mmCIF file of C-alpha atoms in Angstrom:
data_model
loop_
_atom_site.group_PDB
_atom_site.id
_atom_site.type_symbol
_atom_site.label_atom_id
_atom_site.label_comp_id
_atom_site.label_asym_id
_atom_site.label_seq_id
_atom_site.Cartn_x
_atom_site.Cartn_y
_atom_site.Cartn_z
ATOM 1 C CA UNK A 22 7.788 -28.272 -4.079
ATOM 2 C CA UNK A 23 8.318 -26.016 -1.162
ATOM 3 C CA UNK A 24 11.933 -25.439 -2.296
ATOM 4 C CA UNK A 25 11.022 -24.879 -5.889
ATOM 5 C CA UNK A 26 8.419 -21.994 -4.993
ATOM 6 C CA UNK A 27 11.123 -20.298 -2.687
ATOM 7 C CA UNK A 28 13.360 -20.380 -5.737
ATOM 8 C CA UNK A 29 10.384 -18.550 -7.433
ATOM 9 C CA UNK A 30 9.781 -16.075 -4.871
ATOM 10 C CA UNK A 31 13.661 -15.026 -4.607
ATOM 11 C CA UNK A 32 13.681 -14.162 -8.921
ATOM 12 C CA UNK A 33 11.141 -12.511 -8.381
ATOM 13 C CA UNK A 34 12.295 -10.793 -5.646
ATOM 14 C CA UNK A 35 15.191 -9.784 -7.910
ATOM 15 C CA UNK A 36 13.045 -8.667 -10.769
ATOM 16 C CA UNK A 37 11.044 -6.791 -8.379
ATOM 17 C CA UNK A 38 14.078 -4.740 -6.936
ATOM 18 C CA UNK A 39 14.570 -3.330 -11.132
ATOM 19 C CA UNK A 40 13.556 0.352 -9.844
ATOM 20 C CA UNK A 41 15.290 0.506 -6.354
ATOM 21 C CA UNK A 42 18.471 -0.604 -8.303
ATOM 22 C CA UNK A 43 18.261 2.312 -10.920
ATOM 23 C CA UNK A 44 17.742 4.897 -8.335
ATOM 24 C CA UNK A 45 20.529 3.081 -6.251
ATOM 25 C CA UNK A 46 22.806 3.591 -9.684
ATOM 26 C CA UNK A 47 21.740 7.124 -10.141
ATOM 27 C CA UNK A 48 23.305 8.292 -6.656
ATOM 28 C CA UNK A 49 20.318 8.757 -4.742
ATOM 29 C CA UNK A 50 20.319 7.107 -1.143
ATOM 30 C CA UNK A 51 17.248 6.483 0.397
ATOM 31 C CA UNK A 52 14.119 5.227 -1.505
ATOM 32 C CA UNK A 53 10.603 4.728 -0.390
ATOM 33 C CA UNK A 54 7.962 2.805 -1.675
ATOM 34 C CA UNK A 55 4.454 4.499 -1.795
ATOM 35 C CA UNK A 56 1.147 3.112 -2.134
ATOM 36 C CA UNK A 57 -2.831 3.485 -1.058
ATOM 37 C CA UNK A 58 -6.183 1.549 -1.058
ATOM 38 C CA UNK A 59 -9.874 2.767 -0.545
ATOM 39 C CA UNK A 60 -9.441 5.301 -4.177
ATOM 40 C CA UNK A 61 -12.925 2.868 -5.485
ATOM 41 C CA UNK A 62 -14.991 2.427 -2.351
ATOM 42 C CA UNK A 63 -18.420 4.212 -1.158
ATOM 43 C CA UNK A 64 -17.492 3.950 2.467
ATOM 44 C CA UNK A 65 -14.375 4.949 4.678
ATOM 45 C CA UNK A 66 -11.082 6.352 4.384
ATOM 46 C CA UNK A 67 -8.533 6.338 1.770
ATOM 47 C CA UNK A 68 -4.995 4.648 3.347
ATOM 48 C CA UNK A 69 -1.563 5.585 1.699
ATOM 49 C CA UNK A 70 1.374 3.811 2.991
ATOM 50 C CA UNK A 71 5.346 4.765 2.829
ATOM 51 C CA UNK A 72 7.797 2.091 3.487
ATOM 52 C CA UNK A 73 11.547 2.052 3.263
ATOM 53 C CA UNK A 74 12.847 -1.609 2.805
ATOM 54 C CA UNK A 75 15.692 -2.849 4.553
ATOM 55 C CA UNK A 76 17.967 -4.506 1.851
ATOM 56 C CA UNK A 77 19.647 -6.642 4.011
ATOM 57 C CA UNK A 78 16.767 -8.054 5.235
ATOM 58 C CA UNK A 79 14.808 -9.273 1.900
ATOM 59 C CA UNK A 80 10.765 -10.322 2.490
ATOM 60 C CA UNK A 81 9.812 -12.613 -0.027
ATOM 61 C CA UNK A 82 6.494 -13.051 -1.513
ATOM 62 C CA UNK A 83 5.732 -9.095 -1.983
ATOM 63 C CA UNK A 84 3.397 -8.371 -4.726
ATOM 64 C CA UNK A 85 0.394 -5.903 -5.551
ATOM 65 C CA UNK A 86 -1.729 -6.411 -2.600
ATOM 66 C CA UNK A 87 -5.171 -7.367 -4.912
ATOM 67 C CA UNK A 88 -2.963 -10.640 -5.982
ATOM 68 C CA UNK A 89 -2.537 -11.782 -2.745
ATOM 69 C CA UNK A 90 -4.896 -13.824 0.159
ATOM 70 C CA UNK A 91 -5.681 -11.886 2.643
ATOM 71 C CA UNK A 92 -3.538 -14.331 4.885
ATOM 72 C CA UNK A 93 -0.834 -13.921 2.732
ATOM 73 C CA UNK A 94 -1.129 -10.003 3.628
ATOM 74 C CA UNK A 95 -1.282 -10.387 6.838
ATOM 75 C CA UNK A 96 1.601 -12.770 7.377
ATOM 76 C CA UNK A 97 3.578 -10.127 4.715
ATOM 77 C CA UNK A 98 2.202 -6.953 6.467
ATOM 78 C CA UNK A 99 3.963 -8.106 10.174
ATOM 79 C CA UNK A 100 7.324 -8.689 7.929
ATOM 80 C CA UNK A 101 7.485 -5.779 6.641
ATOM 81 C CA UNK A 102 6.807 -3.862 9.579
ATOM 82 C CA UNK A 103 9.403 -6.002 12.064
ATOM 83 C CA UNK A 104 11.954 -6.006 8.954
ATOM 84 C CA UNK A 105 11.300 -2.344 7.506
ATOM 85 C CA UNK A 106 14.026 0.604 7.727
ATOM 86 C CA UNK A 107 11.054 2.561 8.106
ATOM 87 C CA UNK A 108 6.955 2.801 7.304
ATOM 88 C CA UNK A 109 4.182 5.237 8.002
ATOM 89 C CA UNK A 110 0.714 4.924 7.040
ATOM 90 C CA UNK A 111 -2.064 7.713 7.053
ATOM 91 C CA UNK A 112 -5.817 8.068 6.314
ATOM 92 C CA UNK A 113 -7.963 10.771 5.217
ATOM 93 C CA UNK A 114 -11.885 10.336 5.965
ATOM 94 C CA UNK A 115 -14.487 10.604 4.058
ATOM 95 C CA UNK A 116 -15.024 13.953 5.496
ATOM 96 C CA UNK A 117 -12.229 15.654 4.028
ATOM 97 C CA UNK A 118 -12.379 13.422 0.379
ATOM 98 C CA UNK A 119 -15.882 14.735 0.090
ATOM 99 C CA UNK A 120 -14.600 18.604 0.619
ATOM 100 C CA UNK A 121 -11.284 18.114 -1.780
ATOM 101 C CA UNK A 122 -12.088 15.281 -3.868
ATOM 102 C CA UNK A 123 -10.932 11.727 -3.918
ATOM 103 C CA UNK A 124 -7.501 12.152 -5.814
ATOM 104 C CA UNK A 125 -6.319 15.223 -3.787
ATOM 105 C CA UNK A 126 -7.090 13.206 -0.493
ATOM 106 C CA UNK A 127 -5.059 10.307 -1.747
ATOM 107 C CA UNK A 128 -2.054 12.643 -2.714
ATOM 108 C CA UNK A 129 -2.577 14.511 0.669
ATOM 109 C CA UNK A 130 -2.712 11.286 3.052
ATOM 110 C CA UNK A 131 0.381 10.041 0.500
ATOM 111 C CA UNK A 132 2.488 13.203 1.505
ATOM 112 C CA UNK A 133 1.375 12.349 5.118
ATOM 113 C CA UNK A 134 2.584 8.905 5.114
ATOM 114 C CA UNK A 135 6.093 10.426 3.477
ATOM 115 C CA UNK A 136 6.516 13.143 5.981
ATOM 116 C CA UNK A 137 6.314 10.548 9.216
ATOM 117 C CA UNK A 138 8.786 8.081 8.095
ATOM 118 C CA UNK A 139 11.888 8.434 11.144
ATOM 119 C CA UNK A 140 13.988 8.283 7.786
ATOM 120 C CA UNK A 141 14.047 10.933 4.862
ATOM 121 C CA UNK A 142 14.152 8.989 1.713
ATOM 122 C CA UNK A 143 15.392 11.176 -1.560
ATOM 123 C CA UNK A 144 13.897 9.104 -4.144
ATOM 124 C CA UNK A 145 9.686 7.930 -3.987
ATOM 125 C CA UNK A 146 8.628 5.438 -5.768
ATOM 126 C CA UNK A 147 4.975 5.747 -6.349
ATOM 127 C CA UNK A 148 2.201 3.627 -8.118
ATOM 128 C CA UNK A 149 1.184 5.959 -10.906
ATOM 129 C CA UNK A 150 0.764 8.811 -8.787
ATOM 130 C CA UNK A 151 2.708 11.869 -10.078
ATOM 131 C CA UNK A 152 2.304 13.553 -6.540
ATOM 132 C CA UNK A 153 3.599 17.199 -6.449
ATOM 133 C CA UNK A 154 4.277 19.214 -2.981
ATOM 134 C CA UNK A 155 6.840 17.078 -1.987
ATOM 135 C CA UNK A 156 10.593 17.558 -1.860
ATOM 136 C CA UNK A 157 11.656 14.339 -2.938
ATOM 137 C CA UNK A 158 12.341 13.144 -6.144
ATOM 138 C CA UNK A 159 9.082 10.916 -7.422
ATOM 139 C CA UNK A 160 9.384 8.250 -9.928
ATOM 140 C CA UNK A 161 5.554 7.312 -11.032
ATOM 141 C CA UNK A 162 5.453 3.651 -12.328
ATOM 142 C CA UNK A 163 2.517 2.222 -13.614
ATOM 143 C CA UNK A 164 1.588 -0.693 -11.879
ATOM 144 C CA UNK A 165 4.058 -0.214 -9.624
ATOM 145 C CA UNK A 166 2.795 -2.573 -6.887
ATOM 146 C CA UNK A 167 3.593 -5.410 -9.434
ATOM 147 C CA UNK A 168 7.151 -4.196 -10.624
ATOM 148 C CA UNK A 169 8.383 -2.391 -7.524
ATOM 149 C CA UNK A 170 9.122 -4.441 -4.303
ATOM 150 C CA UNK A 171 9.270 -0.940 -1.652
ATOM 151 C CA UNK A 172 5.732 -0.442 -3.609
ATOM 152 C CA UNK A 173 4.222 -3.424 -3.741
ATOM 153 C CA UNK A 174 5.288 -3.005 0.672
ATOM 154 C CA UNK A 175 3.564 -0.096 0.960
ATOM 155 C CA UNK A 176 0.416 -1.506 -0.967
ATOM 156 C CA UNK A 177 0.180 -3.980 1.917
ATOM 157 C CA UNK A 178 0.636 -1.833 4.498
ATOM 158 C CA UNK A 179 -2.251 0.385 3.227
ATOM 159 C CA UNK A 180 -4.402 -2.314 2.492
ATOM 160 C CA UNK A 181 -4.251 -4.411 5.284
ATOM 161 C CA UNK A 182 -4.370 -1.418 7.561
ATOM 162 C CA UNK A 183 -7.609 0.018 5.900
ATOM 163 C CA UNK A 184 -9.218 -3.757 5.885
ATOM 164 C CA UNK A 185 -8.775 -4.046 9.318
ATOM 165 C CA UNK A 186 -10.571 -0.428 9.821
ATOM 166 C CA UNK A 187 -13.711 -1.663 7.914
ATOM 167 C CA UNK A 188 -13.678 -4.803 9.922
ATOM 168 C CA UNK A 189 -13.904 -2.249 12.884
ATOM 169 C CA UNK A 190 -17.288 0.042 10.743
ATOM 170 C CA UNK A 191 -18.579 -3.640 10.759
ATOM 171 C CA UNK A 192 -18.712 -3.726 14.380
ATOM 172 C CA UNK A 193 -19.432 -0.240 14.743
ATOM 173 C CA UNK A 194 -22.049 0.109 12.134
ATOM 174 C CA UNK A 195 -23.692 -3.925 11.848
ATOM 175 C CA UNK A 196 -25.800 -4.019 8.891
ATOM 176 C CA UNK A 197 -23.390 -2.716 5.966
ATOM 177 C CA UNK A 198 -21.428 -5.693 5.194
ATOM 178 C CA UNK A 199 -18.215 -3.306 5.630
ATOM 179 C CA UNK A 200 -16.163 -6.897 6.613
ATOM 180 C CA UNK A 201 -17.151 -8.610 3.874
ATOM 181 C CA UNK A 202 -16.557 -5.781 1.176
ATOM 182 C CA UNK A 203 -14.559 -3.055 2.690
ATOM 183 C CA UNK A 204 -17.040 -0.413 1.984
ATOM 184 C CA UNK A 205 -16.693 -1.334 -2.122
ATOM 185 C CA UNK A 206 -19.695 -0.824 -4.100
ATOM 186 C CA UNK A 207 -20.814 -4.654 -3.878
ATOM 187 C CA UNK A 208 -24.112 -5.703 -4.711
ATOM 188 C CA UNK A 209 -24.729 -6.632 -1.130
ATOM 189 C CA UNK A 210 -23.429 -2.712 0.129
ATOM 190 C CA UNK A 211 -26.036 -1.152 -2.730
ATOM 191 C CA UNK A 212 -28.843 -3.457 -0.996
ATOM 192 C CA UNK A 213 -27.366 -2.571 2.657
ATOM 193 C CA UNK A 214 -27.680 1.319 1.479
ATOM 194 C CA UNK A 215 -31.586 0.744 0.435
ATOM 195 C CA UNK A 216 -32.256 -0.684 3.492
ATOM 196 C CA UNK A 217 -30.408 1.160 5.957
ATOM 197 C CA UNK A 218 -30.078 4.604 4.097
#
C-alpha cells in the first residue's frame, strides 16, 4: 500500500511539473513558484511565499496547502526549505492592509518575497495573481497551487509560516481562538470579538 501511494505521489509529481516544463521549453531559466495565505481572515497578516525548486531534488506530496493536514505541511514545509534552490517569505500587517487594501498588500508582500530570493528567477509562476511592478515574466494560473508544483511550495511555505504566527497572537492575545482558526471569521472568533471587543 505504501508503495502504491508513492507511485501516486511521483505522477503526480509529474503532472504537477506541466508549467515549469513549458517555461523550461520556452528558454527561460529560472522559475519561481509564488503563493500567499491570510487574503480571507479578520485578524493578522497576509504571508506570500517565493520558492525556487530544486529539480534534482523532487519533494513529493506537494499540493494546494488547504488539501493537506496540517502535519502533512509541516513535514512538507521543512522539505522544501532543506531541499529548495531558494525561498523567501514576507508579511504585511494589518496595519498597512487596512491603509492600501487587502489585494495591494498581498501583491506588495508577493513582490517582497520575489525580491529576497539569493536567486533571480525570470519566469513567476503565480496563483491567479496577475502582479505588475515586477521585472519578471508572470504566468497567472488559476488554481495554481493544485497544477503547479513551485506553487503549490510556496503555498506551504506561506501557510505554515502564517499558522505558526497566529499560534504565537494565541499566546499573545488568549481569548481569540487565533490557534484554533487563524484569525478566520469562525463562529467562535465572531463570539471572541463580542466578548472581548
Amino acid at each position: 500500500m505504501k508503495a502504491d501511494r508513492m507511485h501516486k505521489e511521483q505522477e503526480r509529481y509529474q503532472q504537477m511539473l506541466a508549467y515549469e516544463q513549458q517555461g523550461l521549453q520556452q528558454g527561460f531559466i529560472c522559475l519561481a513558484g509564488i503563493d500567499e495565505a491570510g487574503r480571507g481572515p479578520l485578524a493578522g497578516p497576509v504571508a506570500a511565499a517565493a520558492c525556487v525548486l530544486d529539480p534534482r531534488r523532487p519533494i513529493y506530496g506537494l499540493n494546494d496547502s488547504k488539501k493537506l493536514t496540517p502535519a502533512s505541511r509541516k513535514r512538507l514545509y521543512q522539505q522544501i526549505i532543506q531541499q529548495s534552490i531558494a525561498w523567501n517569505i514576507s508579511m504585511i500587517g494589518p496595519d498597512i492592509i487596512d491603509r492600501i487594501n487587502i489585494l495591494q498588500a498581498t501583491c506588495e508582500a508577493m513582490r517582497q518575497a520575489v525580491s529576497g530570493l539569493s536567486v533571480k528567477p525570470d519566469l513567476l509562476l503565480i496563483d491567479a495573481i496577475r502582479l505588475e511592478g515586477v521585472e519578471q515574466e508572470v504566468w497567472p494560473i488559476i488554481r495554481g497551487d493544485a497544477l503547479s508544483v513551485s506553487i503549490a511550495a510556496a503555498s506551504i511555505l506561506a501557510k505554515v509560516s502564517r499558522d505558526q504566527l497566529m499560534d504565537e497572537y494565541d499566546q499573545i492575545y488568549p481569548g481569540y481562538g487565533f490557534a484554533q482558526h487563524k484569525g478566520y471569521g469562525t463562529p467562535a472568533h465572531y463570539d471572541a470579538l463580542i466578548k472581548l471587543g
